mmCIF file of C-alpha atoms in Angstrom:
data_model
loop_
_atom_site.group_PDB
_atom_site.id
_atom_site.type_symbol
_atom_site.label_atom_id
_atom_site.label_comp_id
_atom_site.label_asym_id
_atom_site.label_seq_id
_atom_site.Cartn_x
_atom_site.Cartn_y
_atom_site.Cartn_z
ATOM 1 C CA UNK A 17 115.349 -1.549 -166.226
ATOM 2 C CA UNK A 18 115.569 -4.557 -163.649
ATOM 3 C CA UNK A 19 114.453 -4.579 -160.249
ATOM 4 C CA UNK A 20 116.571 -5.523 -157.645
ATOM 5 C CA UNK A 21 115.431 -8.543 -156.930
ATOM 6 C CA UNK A 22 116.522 -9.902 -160.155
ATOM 7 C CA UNK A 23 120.023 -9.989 -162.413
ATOM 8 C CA UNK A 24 120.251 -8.748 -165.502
ATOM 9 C CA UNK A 25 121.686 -11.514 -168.010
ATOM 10 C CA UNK A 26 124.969 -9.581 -168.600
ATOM 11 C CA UNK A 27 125.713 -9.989 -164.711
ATOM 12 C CA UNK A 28 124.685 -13.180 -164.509
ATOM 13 C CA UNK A 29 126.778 -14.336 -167.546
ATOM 14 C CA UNK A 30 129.737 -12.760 -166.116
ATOM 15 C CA UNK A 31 129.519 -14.801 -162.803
ATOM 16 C CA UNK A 32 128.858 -18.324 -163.908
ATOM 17 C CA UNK A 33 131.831 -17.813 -167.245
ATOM 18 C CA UNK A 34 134.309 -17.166 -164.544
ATOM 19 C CA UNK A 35 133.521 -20.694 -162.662
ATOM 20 C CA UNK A 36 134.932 -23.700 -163.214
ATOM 21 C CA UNK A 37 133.194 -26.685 -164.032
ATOM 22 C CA UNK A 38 132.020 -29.186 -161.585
ATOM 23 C CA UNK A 39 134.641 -31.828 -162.858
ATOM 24 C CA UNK A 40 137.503 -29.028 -162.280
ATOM 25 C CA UNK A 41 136.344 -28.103 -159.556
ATOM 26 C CA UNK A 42 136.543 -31.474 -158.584
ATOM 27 C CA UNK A 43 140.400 -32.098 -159.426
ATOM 28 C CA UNK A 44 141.537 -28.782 -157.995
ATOM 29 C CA UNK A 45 140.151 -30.016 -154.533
ATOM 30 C CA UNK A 46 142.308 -33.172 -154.854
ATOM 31 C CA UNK A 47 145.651 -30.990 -155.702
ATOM 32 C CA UNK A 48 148.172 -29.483 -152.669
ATOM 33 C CA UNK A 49 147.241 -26.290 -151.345
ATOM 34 C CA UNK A 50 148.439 -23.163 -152.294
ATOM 35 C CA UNK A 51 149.420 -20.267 -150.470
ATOM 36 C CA UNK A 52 147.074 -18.492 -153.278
ATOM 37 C CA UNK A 53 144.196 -20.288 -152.474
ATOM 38 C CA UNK A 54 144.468 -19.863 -148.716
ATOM 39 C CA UNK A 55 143.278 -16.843 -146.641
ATOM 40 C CA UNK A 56 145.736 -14.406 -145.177
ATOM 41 C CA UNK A 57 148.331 -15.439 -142.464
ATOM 42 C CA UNK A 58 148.683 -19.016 -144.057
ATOM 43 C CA UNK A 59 152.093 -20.380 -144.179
ATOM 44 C CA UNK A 60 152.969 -23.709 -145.945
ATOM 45 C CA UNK A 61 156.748 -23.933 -144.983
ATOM 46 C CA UNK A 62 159.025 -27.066 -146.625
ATOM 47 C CA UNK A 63 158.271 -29.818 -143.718
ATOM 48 C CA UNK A 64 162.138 -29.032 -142.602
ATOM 49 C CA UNK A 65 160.672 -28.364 -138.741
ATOM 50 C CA UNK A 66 163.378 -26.748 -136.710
ATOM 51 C CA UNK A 67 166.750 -27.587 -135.569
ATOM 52 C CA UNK A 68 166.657 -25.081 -132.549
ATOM 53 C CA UNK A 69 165.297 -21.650 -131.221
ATOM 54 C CA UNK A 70 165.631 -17.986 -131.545
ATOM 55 C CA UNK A 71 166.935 -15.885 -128.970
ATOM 56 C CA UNK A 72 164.912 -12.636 -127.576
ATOM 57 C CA UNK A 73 168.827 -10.782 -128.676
ATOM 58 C CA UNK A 74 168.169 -12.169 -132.542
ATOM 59 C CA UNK A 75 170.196 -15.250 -132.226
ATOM 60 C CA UNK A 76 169.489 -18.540 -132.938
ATOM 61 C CA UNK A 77 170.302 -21.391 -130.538
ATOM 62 C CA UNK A 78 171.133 -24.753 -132.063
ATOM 63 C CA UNK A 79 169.404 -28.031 -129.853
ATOM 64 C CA UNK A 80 171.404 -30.733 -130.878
ATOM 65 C CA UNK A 81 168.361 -32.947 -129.602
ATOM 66 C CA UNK A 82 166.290 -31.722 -132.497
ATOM 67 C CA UNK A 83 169.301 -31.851 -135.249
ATOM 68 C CA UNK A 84 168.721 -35.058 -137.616
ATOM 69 C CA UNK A 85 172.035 -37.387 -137.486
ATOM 70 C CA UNK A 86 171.995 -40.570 -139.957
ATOM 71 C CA UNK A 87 174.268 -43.396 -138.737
ATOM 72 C CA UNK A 88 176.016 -45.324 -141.543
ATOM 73 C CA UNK A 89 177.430 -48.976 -141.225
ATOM 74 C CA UNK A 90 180.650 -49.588 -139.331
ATOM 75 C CA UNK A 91 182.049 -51.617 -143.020
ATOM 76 C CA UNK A 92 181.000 -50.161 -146.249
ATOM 77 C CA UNK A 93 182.335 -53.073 -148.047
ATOM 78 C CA UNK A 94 180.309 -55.862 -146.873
ATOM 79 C CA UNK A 95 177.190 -53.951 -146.137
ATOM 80 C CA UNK A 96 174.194 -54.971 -148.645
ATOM 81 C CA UNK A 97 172.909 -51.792 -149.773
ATOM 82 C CA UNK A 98 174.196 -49.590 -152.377
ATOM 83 C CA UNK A 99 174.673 -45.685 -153.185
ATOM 84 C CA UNK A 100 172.854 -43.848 -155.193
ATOM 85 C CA UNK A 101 176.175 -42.828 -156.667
ATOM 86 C CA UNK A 102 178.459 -45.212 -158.166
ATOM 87 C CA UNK A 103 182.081 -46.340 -156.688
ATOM 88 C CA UNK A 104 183.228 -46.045 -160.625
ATOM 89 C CA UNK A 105 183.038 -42.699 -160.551
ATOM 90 C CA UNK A 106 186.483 -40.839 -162.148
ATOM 91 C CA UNK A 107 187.528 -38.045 -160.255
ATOM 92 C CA UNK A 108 185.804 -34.706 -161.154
ATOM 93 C CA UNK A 109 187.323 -31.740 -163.023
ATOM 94 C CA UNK A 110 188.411 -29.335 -160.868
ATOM 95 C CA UNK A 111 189.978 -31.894 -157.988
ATOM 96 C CA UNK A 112 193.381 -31.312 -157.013
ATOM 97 C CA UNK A 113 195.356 -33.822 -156.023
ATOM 98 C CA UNK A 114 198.858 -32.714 -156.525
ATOM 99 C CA UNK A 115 198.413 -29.768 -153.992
ATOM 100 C CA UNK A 116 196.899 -30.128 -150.522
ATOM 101 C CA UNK A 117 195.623 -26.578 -150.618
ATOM 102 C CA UNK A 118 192.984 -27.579 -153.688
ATOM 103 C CA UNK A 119 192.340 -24.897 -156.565
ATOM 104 C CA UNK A 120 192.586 -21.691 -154.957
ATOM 105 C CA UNK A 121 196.444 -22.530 -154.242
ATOM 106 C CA UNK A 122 199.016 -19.687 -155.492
ATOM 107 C CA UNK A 123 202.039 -21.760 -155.575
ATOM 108 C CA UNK A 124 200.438 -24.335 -158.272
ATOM 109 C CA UNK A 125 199.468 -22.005 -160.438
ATOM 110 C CA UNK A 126 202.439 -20.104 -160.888
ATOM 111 C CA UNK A 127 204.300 -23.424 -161.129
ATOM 112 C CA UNK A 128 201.841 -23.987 -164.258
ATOM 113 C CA UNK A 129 202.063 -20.760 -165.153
ATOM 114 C CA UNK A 130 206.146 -21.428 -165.322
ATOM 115 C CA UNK A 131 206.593 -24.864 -166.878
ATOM 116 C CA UNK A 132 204.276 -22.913 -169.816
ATOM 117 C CA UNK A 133 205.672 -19.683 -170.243
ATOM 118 C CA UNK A 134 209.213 -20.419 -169.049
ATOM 119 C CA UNK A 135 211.440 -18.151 -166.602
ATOM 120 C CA UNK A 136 211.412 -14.549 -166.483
#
């Protein structure tokens, strides 16, 4: 039977096996931190910061001091900098040109539905 001084080698193989090695170790220090490897209460958030503040009635009250605005040149055409999307782009599937109201217009698609099926 051991004292208590000392561990028997079952315990003590059970403690270091679980460990990682120093070179691990080592590369887990150098990685972002987790909200699994912090204590309780820790809160990493997405670097968004606020736009405004909450109200004591559970509102929320926009500052427009605080709200991001990017300012684009006055002429598109001359400026030197491109898009990340190209100006070749066809028109997407779904866009409705023909009717002002876009897809969830009634009046196109019974006209479709008509020039298919014919009158009733």
């Amino acid at each position: 039977m051991a004292s208590a001084g000392t561990t028997t080698s079952a315990n003590y193989a059970s403690t270091i096996a679980m460990r990682p090695t120093q070179f691990l170790f080592r590369r887990l220090r150098r990685l972002a931190l987790t909200t699994k490897q912090a204590n309780k209460g820790f809160y990493k958030g997405t670097g968004s910061g606020s736009t405004g503040r909450h109200t004591k009635h559970g509102g929320y009250i926009i500052e427009w001091e605080k709200v991001r605005t990017y300012c684009t040149p006055v002429d598109l055409k001359v400026f030197g900098l491109t898009p990340f999307v190209t100006k070749k782009m066809p028109p997407t599937k779904g866009h409705f040109e023909r009717d002002p109201k876009g897809a969830l217009s009634g009046s196109l698609y019974l006209q479709r539905w008509k020039d298919e099926n014919g009158e009733d």
